[in-house]
Amino acid sequence: MFGRSRGWVGGQGKSKNIHSLDHLKYMYHVLTKNTTVTDHNRNLLVETIRSITEILIWGDQNDSSVFDFFLEKNMFAFFLNILRQKSGRYVCVQLLQTLNILFENISHETSLYYLLSNNHVNSIIVHKFDFSDEEIMAYYISFLKTLSLKLNNHTVHFFYNEHTNDFALYTEAIKFFNHPESMVRIAVRTITLNVYKVDNQHMLHYIRDKTAVPYFSNLVWFIGSHVIELDKCVQTDEEHKNRGKLSDLVAEHLDHLHYLNDILIINCEFLNDVLTDHLLNRLFLPLYVYSLVSQEQSEDRKINPQVSLYLLSQVFLIIHYQPLVNALADVILNGDLSVFMPQTEQNTHKSSSSAAVRRFTKPPESLERSLEMSRHRGRKKAQKRPNYKNVGEEDEEERGTEEGPDEEKEKAKGTEASSKASRTSGDTEEIEMVVMEKCKISDVSTLTEQNITDEEKTAAAAAGMEGQRSRPFLDMVYNALDCEKEDYHALFVLCLLFAMSHSKGINPELLEKIQLPVPGQERSSYSHVLVERLIRVMNHAALPDGRVRLATLELSCLLLKQSVLSGSRCIIKDVHLACLEGAREESLHLLRRFYKGEEIFLDMFEDEYRSMTSKPLNVEYLMMDASILLPPTGTPLTGIDFVKRLPCGDVEKTRRAIRVFFMLRALSLQLQGEPETQLPLTRPEDLIKTDDVLDLNNSDLIACMVVSKDGVQAQRFLAVDVYQMSLVEPETKRLGWGVVKFAGLLQDMQVSGVEDDSRALNITIHKPTSNPHAKPVPILQASFIFADHIRCIIAKQRLAKGRIQARRMKMQRIAALLDLPVQPSSEVLGFGQSSSSSSSSSTSQLPFRFYDQARRGPAFASVDKVPGFAVAQQRSSSLSSSSSITAQSDSISTSGMSTHTTPVPAAPLAPSLTPAAQPTISLLSDTNTDSLSVDSLTLLPPADPPCLRRFSRDEAAPADTDARTTPDLKSAEDRKDILAAPEEHGTYTTREKDKPDHPDSEPAKVSEPDVTSRSREKVETEISAPDPEENLDLEQETEID
Amino acid sequence: MAYAYLFKYIIIGDTGVGKSCLLLQFTDKRFQPVHDLTIGVEFGARMITIDGKQIKLQIWDTAGQESFRSITRSYYRGAAGALLVYDITRRDTFNHLTTWLEDARQHSNSNMVIMLIGNKSDLESRREVKKEEGEAFAREHGLIFMETSAKTASNVEEAFINTAKEIYEKIQEGVFDINNEANGIKIGPQHAATNSTLSGGQGGQQAGGGCC
């Protein structure tokens, strides 16, 4: 688009070889003939300048004489001359593009030096372009950026003039630090960082003495203004409408922090001290920290506490520069409001200045003006500005001009090439002096702690001894942990504490003083205040209508672990552990309410486990999300991630209850040093995998042809295991053994008939996914063709039944986890499947080992006795039993609530919250059950270990019709347990009396009298089941056809 | 000068893959590609027309700033489109794409259009990365893909314009919030058209307003 209309210069035929010295000479000729820009020659000049660029780059790459000519004729001067004629945008843009290209593409250092000599470049930098033109602005700032990328210890001398104290590249660039165009601001930041990176003492001294205060004070004001806008955005938000804008403002704040951090990690102490001073005393303390405690109506209050907590967390997560973050943390953890008061005793004469200290105020003049003033200051010393900057600055300046340079020059001689890391101590001291003086003005230990001497330490200790000094900030932080109504503030507090405890810049002693958890530190005590509050958060999270988000809970768990785990030891006090157990118990009760026989529950249960373990909370990412700045909401329509909002609807409430349970369970186990043996329900290492070799003697195998979607055929044997179906090939070496070619979970399988082929089945197995929105990915999608339709039906039933059974068994394990009486699931087991019932009971006890047995024994036996029964059975059972269970478990939890939850909010150590060891885990192994009964059964809710045991008794029972009735009775008895629970729940003693009856259950006891009317109904439904069942089966068949 | 929208692009990819050359090739047709001249630029702008609308593209090369976390972060955030470039004659530049992409996805706004570009397609004899591989990578990550040559200018035009089209479509669909400049999209100045009538006319923005 550019060239089409402009190509006429080349069109004149003078460009036989555009890239040659001759052509450059011709261009030179054109320039000399057109020294004045007019409307007529403008186009010609632009094309000439453009061509010169091209030739120069070509020359740099191919022919050095080109550059010589350019320099010899001082052609750069022509450029300047043209520029100064106010020749208009068109020419300006071309010149800037040329300069960009020149400095970007020049590869020879000598060429670069040539270009930079004569100060022409500096003249161009200070030229007053029309910066209102966005294109000129963009080219100009890119030009500066390109130049800054060329800066090093040698080239810096072309830009920084020691004698005149000029550094146009830097001072011109920073004038745009708050330009409305983001790309320009980014370029400015790049330029400054490139400058600070150059290790040149003189230049850096200049930066500090002449520019640092104006620049940093304006920068800090700019950041603070954004923060206030951000706060306003939060305040004025309705219905989360400001989320888009808010997330930009948050990202902007993060950009600023990262920028500050990038400056600080260059580790130029010169600048860091000035920057730290400004950040602390003009931004973080007066704006962020002060807002934590100031009254709402107070004029001083700038932002809301939740915003300031959020922003402070970001500060600690991103910035680790010790003098800064340590001082900041010290004020938050130890400081009081005196930090913000002028210190009268110390400096009456300087009171005006100290009053200005620690205020978030607008710099009295623009950066541009400040720079202007500072440049002229050397000449007009008398003219002093009446502003806060004078105080520190003049001291500095005097140093800078009087003793500074001399000292520096001496040093410079010796340590010209000294690396940044080893800046001479003299320098450091000098700066420190300046800073210390400032500190004196402004009181407090903030900055002094960067180099604590022994005296200071004792002094600090003494200060600590002063006793119950008020700590308003810390108090606020702890108080905000209250989640009774909502966890809006609590989440931020947790993040802040987490960020502080993980900060590399904070002195561990500082944290230890108030017993904040430092990860990986040995310790013997912890902060009771904090731990109790954390446990209270957990208690609230476990309440049915708790307003605690999952992220909050997860963070509380993290912090609690950090607090009470010292190395591998857990130092938690019994009373706290008991409270925690109370919360865990509560979460168990909560989850019971949602426990249903429905298929989806199992899937949710496993999904939640997967997504919780695969995506542990990342606090840094959490704190990058602006959406948590708005009050917690429940609706997923906001697009806010599930863990960062409250649940919406029953499914999400279930998911939430599951997660709360997982988290508290994991926490409880870890604190008690017990391994997790029950979760996940399926461990990958326990599953049959491809290429496993199995003993399939006595297993039921069905030969089939597997035709995958892409038409590949294979002869396989179908075997159905407890949790999996597998396709095997005969093992060549051992008779009766098979090699697994494919294995998939039965629970994720879908089987359907094939329309026009009664011998074939379509089978799909989906990969379990933790993302509910992701499309399920099939790991198997194939049609299975059997020898005849009988075998086909058998296979279908076996798979269908296997699926139900696999799911049922997992549900039973969940029930066991929840201390629910294990549903005997007589429906499936009742078919005389002794072998699988054995495996299911052993599953409950030895969850991961049943495969060995299953594989050894005739695992696949006797599935096909009652064709089509299983499917319908399952349906009827889910119709009848699940609904009743729900009702019952509801009543349980209501009763549970009455006994457990009411005291919770009142006191953290409510006696009802202190049951001892928890039964769930121990329930499942006999030894533990025994030990339990000794010390803690008095407090146990109906645990029903006997159910499990009785179950294992079934193992021995013959698989006949008896087996079918016993479980029914048992189920009745189990239900009775549930029914009984509401009355008995509060009074555990009665339960305890029951206890002895249960173990080694005599079947006689569990008989007619115990069967409630409800369970009779149940039995009836079961008996009548075959009827609808057949119908259903028929229906299914017709569907298939 | 007048434009309906301004789209900000960034160019990312390993050093030496020809990012700045692509940029210059696209933004300034006057620099004809020549075999013995490698020339590039870090910033460029150009007007294009999509759907009868004048759209200005502003392209920022991010080269040389990788060492500062704050800078890369900000760049990604401020752009509506990104050209992710690798060199088809250097396998390693292709292997690094995942890292680049992760970075981009993490820092950019989720609507940013990313175009994958296999550059130096003129050097067929030294090719190390098959076109199909590039296509597969793009498909897998939901990117638009194209092989270009800054040397012969082949496909350069298309690469930038197709990206712009995609952004434009997203605007039409209402996915982009155009009132929010942080997205890298700006609505054109309302009356710019009437102000810059003096000299240039329609010959591109360089020729636009010769008057200031």
Coordinates of C-alpha atoms in Angstrom, one line a residue, chain A residues 60-237:
Chain A
D60 CA 26.7 -2.8 6.5
Q61 CA 26.1 -6.4 5.3
N62 CA 28.0 -6.2 2.0
D63 CA 30.2 -3.2 1.4
S64 CA 31.9 -1.2 4.0
S65 CA 32.7 1.7 1.7
V66 CA 29.1 2.7 1.8
F67 CA 29.3 3.6 5.5
D68 CA 32.5 5.4 5.0
F69 CA 30.9 7.6 2.4
F70 CA 27.8 8.3 4.6
L71 CA 30.1 9.4 7.5
E72 CA 32.5 11.3 5.4
K73 CA 29.7 13.4 4.0
N74 CA 28.1 13.7 7.4
M75 CA 24.8 12.8 5.9
F76 CA 23.2 12.5 9.3
A77 CA 23.3 16.2 9.5
F78 CA 21.0 16.4 6.5
F79 CA 18.5 14.3 8.4
L80 CA 18.6 16.7 11.3
N81 CA 18.3 19.7 9.1
I82 CA 15.2 18.3 7.5
L83 CA 13.7 17.4 10.8
R84 CA 14.2 20.9 12.2
Q85 CA 12.3 22.4 9.4
K86 CA 9.0 21.2 10.8
S87 CA 8.7 19.4 7.6
G88 CA 5.5 17.6 8.6
R89 CA 4.4 14.3 9.7
Y90 CA 5.1 12.4 6.5
V91 CA 8.8 13.3 6.6
C92 CA 9.0 12.8 10.3
V93 CA 7.6 9.3 10.1
Q94 CA 10.1 8.4 7.4
L95 CA 13.0 9.7 9.3
L96 CA 12.0 7.8 12.4
Q97 CA 11.5 4.7 10.4
T98 CA 14.9 5.1 8.9
L99 CA 16.5 5.6 12.3
N100 CA 14.7 2.5 13.6
I101 CA 15.8 0.4 10.8
L102 CA 19.4 1.7 11.0
F103 CA 19.8 1.0 14.6
E104 CA 18.0 -2.3 14.5
N105 CA 19.9 -3.8 11.6
I106 CA 23.4 -2.5 11.9
S107 CA 25.6 -5.4 12.7
H108 CA 29.0 -3.9 12.9
E109 CA 30.0 -2.3 16.1
T110 CA 32.1 0.3 14.4
S111 CA 29.2 1.3 12.2
L112 CA 27.1 1.8 15.3
Y113 CA 29.7 3.9 16.9
Y114 CA 29.9 6.1 13.8
L115 CA 26.2 6.6 13.8
L116 CA 26.2 7.5 17.5
S117 CA 29.1 9.9 17.4
N118 CA 28.5 13.6 16.8
N119 CA 25.7 13.7 19.2
H120 CA 23.2 13.7 16.3
V121 CA 21.2 11.0 17.8
N122 CA 20.8 12.9 21.0
S123 CA 19.6 15.9 19.1
I124 CA 17.0 13.8 17.4
I125 CA 15.9 12.3 20.8
V126 CA 15.2 15.8 22.2
H127 CA 13.5 17.0 19.1
K128 CA 10.0 18.1 19.8
F129 CA 8.0 15.8 17.6
D130 CA 4.3 16.0 17.4
F131 CA 3.5 13.4 19.9
S132 CA -0.2 13.8 19.6
D133 CA 0.2 11.8 16.4
E134 CA 0.0 8.2 17.5
E135 CA 2.1 7.0 14.6
I136 CA 4.9 9.4 15.3
M137 CA 4.7 8.6 19.0
A138 CA 4.9 4.9 18.2
Y139 CA 7.9 5.2 15.9
Y140 CA 9.6 7.6 18.3
I141 CA 9.3 5.4 21.3
S142 CA 10.3 2.3 19.2
F143 CA 13.4 4.3 18.2
L144 CA 14.3 5.0 21.8
K145 CA 13.6 1.4 22.7
T146 CA 15.9 0.2 19.9
L147 CA 18.6 2.5 21.1
S148 CA 18.2 1.3 24.7
L149 CA 18.7 -2.3 23.5
K150 CA 22.1 -1.1 22.2
L151 CA 23.2 0.2 25.6
N152 CA 26.2 -1.2 27.2
N153 CA 29.1 0.1 29.2
H154 CA 30.7 1.5 26.1
T155 CA 27.8 2.9 24.2
V156 CA 26.3 4.5 27.2
H157 CA 28.8 7.3 26.9
F158 CA 27.2 8.3 23.6
F159 CA 24.0 9.0 25.5
Y160 CA 24.9 10.1 28.9
N161 CA 27.0 13.2 29.2
E162 CA 28.7 13.4 32.5
H163 CA 29.7 17.0 32.1
T164 CA 26.4 18.4 31.2
N165 CA 24.5 15.9 33.2
D166 CA 22.3 15.0 30.3
F167 CA 20.9 11.6 29.5
A168 CA 18.2 12.5 26.9
L169 CA 17.5 8.9 26.0
Y170 CA 16.4 8.2 29.6
T171 CA 14.9 11.4 30.6
E172 CA 12.9 11.8 27.4
A173 CA 11.6 8.3 27.6
I174 CA 10.4 8.5 31.2
K175 CA 8.3 11.5 30.4
F176 CA 6.0 9.0 28.7
F177 CA 5.7 6.7 31.6
N178 CA 2.0 7.4 32.0
H179 CA 1.1 7.6 28.3
P180 CA -2.4 6.5 27.6
E181 CA -1.2 4.0 25.0
S182 CA -0.2 0.8 26.7
M183 CA 2.4 -0.1 24.1
V184 CA 4.2 3.2 24.7
R185 CA 4.2 2.6 28.5
I186 CA 5.6 -0.8 27.9
A187 CA 8.4 0.6 25.7
V188 CA 9.2 3.2 28.4
R189 CA 9.5 0.5 31.0
T190 CA 11.7 -1.5 28.7
I191 CA 13.9 1.5 28.1
T192 CA 14.3 2.2 31.9
L193 CA 15.1 -1.4 32.6
N194 CA 17.7 -1.5 29.8
V195 CA 19.2 1.6 31.3
Y196 CA 19.3 0.4 34.9
K197 CA 20.9 -2.8 33.7
V198 CA 24.0 -1.0 32.4
D199 CA 26.6 -1.1 35.1
N200 CA 28.0 2.4 34.9
Q201 CA 28.4 4.1 38.3
H202 CA 28.4 7.6 37.0
M203 CA 25.3 7.1 35.0
L204 CA 23.6 5.4 37.8
H205 CA 24.5 8.1 40.2
Y206 CA 23.1 10.6 37.8
I207 CA 19.9 8.6 37.6
R208 CA 19.6 8.4 41.3
D209 CA 20.5 12.0 42.1
K210 CA 18.7 13.8 39.3
T211 CA 15.8 11.6 38.2
A212 CA 15.0 8.9 40.7
V213 CA 13.0 11.0 43.1
P214 CA 10.9 12.7 40.4
Y215 CA 10.4 9.5 38.4
F216 CA 9.6 7.2 41.3
S217 CA 7.4 9.6 43.1
N218 CA 5.4 10.0 39.9
L219 CA 5.4 6.3 39.2
V220 CA 4.2 5.6 42.6
W221 CA 1.4 8.1 42.3
F222 CA 0.5 6.6 39.0
I223 CA 0.3 3.1 40.4
G224 CA -1.7 4.4 43.4
S225 CA -4.2 6.2 41.1
H226 CA -4.8 3.0 39.3
V227 CA -5.4 1.3 42.6
I228 CA -7.9 3.9 43.6
E229 CA -9.7 3.4 40.3
L230 CA -9.6 -0.3 40.9
D231 CA -11.2 0.2 44.2
K232 CA -13.8 2.4 42.8
C233 CA -14.5 -0.2 40.2
V234 CA -15.1 -2.7 43.0
Q235 CA -17.3 -0.3 45.0
T236 CA -19.5 0.7 42.1
D237 CA -19.9 -2.8 40.8

